[in-house]
PDB file of C-alpha atoms in Angstrom:
ATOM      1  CA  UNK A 160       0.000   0.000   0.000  1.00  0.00           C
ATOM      2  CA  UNK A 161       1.212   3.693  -0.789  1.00  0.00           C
ATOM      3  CA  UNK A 162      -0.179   6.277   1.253  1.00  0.00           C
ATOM      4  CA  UNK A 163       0.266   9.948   1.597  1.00  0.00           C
ATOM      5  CA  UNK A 164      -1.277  12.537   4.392  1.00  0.00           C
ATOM      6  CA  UNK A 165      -1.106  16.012   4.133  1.00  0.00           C
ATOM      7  CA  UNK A 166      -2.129  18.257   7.403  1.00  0.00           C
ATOM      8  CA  UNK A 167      -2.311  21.897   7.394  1.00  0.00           C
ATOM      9  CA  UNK A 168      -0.658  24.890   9.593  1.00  0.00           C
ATOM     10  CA  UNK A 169      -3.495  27.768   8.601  1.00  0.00           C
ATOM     11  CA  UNK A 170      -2.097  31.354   8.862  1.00  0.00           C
ATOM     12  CA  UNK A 171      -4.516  34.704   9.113  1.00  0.00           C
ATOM     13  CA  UNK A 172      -3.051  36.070   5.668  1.00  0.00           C
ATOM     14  CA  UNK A 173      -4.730  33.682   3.537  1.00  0.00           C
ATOM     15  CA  UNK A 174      -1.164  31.594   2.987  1.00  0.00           C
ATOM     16  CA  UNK A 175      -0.650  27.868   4.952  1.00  0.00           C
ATOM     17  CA  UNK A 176       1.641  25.297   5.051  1.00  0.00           C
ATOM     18  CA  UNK A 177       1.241  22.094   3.795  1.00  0.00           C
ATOM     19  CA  UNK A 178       3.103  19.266   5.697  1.00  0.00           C
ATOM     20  CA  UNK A 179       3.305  15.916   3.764  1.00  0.00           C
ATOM     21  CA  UNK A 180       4.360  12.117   5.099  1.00  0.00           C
ATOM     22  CA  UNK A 181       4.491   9.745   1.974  1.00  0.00           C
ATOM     23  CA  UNK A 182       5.076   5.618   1.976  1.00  0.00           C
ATOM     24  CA  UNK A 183       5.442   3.582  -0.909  1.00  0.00           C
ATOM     25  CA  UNK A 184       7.032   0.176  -0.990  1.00  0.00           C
ATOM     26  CA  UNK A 185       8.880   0.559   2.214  1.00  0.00           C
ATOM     27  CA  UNK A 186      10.424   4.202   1.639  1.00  0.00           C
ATOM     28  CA  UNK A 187       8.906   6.867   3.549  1.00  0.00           C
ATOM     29  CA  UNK A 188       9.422  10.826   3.633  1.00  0.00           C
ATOM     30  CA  UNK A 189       8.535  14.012   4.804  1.00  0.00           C
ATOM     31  CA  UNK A 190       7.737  17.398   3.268  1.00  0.00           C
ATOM     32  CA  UNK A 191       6.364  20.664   3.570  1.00  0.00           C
ATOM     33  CA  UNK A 192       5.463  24.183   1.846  1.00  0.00           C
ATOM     34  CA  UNK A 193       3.623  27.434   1.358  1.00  0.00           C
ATOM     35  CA  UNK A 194       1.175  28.047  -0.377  1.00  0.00           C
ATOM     36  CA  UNK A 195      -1.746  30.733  -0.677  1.00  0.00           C
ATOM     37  CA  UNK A 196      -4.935  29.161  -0.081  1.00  0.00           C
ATOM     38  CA  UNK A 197      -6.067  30.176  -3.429  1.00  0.00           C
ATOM     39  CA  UNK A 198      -3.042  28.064  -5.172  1.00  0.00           C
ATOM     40  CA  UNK A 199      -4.571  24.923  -3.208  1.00  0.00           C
ATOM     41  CA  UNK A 200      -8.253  25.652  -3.962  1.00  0.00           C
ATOM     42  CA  UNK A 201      -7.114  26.381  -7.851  1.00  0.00           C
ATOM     43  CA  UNK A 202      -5.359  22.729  -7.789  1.00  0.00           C
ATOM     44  CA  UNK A 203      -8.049  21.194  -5.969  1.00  0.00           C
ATOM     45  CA  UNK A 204     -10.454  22.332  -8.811  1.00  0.00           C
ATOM     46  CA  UNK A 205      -7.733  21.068 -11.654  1.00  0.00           C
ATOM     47  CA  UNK A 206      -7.576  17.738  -9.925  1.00  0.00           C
ATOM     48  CA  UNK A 207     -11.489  17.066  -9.585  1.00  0.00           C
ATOM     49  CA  UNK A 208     -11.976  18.428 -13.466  1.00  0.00           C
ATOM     50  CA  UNK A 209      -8.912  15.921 -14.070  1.00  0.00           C
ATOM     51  CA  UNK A 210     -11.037  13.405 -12.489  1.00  0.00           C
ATOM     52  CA  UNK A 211     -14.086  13.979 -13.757  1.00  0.00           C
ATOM     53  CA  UNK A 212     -12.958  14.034 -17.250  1.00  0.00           C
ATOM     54  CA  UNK A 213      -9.857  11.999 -17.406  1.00  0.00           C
ATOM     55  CA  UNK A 214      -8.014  14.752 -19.596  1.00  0.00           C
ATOM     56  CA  UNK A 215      -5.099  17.232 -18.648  1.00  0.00           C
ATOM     57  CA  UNK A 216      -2.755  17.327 -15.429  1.00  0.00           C
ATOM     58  CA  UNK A 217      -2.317  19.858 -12.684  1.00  0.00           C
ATOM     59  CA  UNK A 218       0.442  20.198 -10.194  1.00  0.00           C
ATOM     60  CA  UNK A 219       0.811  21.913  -6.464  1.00  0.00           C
ATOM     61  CA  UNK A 220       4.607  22.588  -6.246  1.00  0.00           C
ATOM     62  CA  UNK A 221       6.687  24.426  -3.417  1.00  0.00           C
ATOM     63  CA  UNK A 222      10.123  24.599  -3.492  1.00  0.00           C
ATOM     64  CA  UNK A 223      13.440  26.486  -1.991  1.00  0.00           C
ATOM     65  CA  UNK A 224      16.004  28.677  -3.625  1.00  0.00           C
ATOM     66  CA  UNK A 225      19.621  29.560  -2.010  1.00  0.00           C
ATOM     67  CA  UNK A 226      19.795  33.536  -1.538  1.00  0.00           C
ATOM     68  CA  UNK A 227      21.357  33.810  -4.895  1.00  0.00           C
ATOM     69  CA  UNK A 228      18.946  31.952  -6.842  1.00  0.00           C
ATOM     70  CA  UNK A 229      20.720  29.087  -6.864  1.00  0.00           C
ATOM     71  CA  UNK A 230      19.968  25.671  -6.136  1.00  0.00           C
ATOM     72  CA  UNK A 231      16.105  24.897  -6.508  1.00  0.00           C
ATOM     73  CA  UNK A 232      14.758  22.207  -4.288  1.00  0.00           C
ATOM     74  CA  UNK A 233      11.719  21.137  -4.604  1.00  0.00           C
ATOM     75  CA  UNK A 234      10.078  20.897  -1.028  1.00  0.00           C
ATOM     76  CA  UNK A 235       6.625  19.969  -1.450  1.00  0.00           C
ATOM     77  CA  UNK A 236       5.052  18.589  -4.632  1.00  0.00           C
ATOM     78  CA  UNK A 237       2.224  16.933  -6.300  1.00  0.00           C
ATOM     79  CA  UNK A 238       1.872  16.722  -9.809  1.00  0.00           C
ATOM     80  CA  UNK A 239      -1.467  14.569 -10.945  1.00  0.00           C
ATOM     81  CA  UNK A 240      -2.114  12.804 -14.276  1.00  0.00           C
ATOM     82  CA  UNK A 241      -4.238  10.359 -16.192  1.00  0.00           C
ATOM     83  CA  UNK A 242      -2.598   6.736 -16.081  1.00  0.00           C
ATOM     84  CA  UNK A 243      -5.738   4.816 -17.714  1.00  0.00           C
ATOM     85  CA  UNK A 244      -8.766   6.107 -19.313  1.00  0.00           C
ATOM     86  CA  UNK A 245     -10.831   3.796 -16.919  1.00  0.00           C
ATOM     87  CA  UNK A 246     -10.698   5.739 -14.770  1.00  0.00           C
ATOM     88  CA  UNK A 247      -6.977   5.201 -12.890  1.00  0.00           C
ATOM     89  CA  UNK A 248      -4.918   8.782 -12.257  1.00  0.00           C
ATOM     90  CA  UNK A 249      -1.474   9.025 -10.959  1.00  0.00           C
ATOM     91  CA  UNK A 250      -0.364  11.208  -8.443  1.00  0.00           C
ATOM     92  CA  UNK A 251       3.378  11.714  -8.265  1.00  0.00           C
ATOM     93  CA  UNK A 252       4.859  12.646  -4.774  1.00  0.00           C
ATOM     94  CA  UNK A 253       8.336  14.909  -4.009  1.00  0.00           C
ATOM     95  CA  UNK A 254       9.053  15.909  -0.609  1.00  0.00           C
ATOM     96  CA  UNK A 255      11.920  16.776   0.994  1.00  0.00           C
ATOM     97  CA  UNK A 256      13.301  18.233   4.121  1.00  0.00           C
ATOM     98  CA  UNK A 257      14.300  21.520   4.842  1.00  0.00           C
ATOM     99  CA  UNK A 258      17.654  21.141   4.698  1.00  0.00           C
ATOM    100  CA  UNK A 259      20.006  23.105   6.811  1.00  0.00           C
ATOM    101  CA  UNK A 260      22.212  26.517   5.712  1.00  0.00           C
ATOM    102  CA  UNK A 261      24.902  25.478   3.897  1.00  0.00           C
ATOM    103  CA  UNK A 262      24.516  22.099   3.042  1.00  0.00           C
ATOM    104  CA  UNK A 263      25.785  19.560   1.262  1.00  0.00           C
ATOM    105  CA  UNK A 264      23.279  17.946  -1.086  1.00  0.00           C
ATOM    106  CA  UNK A 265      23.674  14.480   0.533  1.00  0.00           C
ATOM    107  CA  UNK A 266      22.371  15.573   3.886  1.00  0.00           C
ATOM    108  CA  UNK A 267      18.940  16.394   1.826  1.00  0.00           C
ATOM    109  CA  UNK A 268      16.268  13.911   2.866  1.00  0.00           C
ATOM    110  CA  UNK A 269      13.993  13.277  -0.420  1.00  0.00           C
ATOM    111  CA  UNK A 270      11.598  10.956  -1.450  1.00  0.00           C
ATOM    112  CA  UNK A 271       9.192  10.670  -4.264  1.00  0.00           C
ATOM    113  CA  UNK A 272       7.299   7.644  -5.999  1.00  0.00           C
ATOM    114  CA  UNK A 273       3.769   7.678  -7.796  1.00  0.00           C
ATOM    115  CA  UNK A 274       0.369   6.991  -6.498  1.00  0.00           C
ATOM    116  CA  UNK A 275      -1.878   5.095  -8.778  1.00  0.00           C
ATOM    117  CA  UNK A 276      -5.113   5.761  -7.384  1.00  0.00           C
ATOM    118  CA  UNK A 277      -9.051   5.288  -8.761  1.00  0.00           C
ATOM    119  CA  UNK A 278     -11.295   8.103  -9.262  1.00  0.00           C
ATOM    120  CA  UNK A 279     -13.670   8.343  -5.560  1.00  0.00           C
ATOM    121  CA  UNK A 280     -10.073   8.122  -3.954  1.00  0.00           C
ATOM    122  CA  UNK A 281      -9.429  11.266  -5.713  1.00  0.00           C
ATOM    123  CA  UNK A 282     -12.397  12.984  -5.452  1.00  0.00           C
ATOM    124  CA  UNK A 283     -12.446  11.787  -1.462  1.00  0.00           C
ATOM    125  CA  UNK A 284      -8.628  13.434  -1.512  1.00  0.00           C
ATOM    126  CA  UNK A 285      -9.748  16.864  -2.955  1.00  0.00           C
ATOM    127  CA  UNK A 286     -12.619  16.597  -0.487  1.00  0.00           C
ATOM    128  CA  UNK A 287      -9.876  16.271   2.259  1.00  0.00           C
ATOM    129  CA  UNK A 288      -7.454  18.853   1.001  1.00  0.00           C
ATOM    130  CA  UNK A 289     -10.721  21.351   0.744  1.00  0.00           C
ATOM    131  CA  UNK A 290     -12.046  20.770   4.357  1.00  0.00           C
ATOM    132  CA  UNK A 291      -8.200  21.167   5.445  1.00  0.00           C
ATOM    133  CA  UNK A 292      -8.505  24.620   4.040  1.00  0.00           C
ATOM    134  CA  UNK A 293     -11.590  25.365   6.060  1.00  0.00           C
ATOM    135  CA  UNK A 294     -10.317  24.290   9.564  1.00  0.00           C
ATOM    136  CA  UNK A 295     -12.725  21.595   9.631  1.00  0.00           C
ATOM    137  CA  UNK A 296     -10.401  18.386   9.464  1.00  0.00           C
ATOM    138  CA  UNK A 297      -7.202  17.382  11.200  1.00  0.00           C
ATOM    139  CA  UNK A 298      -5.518  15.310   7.874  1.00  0.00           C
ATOM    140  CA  UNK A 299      -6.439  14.682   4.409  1.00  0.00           C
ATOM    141  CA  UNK A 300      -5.676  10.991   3.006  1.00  0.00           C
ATOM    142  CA  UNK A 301      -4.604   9.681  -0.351  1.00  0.00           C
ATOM    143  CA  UNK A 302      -4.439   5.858  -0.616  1.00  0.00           C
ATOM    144  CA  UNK A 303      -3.036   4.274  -3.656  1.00  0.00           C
ATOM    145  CA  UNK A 304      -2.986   1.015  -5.021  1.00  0.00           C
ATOM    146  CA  UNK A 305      -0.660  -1.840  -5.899  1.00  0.00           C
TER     147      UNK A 305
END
């Protein structure tokens, strides 16, 4: 089983931070990024059109720069696709850990693998990330299959 949870640290300027665990075939990892609410409302609705019509992709992506640009690491990201037009998406994971000043890139925790999910665990996802936005639930779920 490949799972991922996403929980939510709302802030009164209309930004949060998403905070991702991910597990897939005995690998696990840990992520998180900000976003304006609106970016995760606007990829909820690309993800349940996505569903509903099995056509296009969207993608929620934070990531990190060094101060001079330099760099780019991708913190937090989701980028969602159609695998099978019977109704099977994919949902491919990055996270990473926020990796210390200075660093050297093999201190940089990462993981990423794809979800292969069916449509109501979608549409049960976006449902999730939506209420998340609202305050009203603790976690939103995303359980793939084999």
């Amino acid at each position: 089983m490949s799972q991922l949870s996403i929980t939510i640290d709302l802030d009164d300027d209309g930004s949060a931070g998403l905070s991702g665990r991910f597990a897939s075939q005995g690998f696990s990892g840990f992520g998180e990024g900000w976003f304006n609410l609106s970016e995760i409302r606007e990829f909820c609705n690309g993800f349940e059109k996505l569903a509903s019509t099995l056509e296009g992709e969207t993608e929620l992506i934070a990531g990190q720069s060094k101060v001079d640009g330099t760099d780019y690491l991708e913190r937090f990201g989701l980028r969602c696709y159609v695998v099978a037009k019977t109704g099977i998406l994919g949902v491919h994971v990055t996270l990473s850990e926020y990796p210390y000043t200075d660093c050297r890139p093999q201190e940089i925790s990462m993981v990423s693998g794809e979800l292969k999910v069916e449509i109501q665990s979608a549409i049960n996802f976006i449902q999730g990330l939506r209420s998340l936005c609202s305050g009203s639930v603790a976690e939103a779920i995303l359980v793939g299959r084999q």
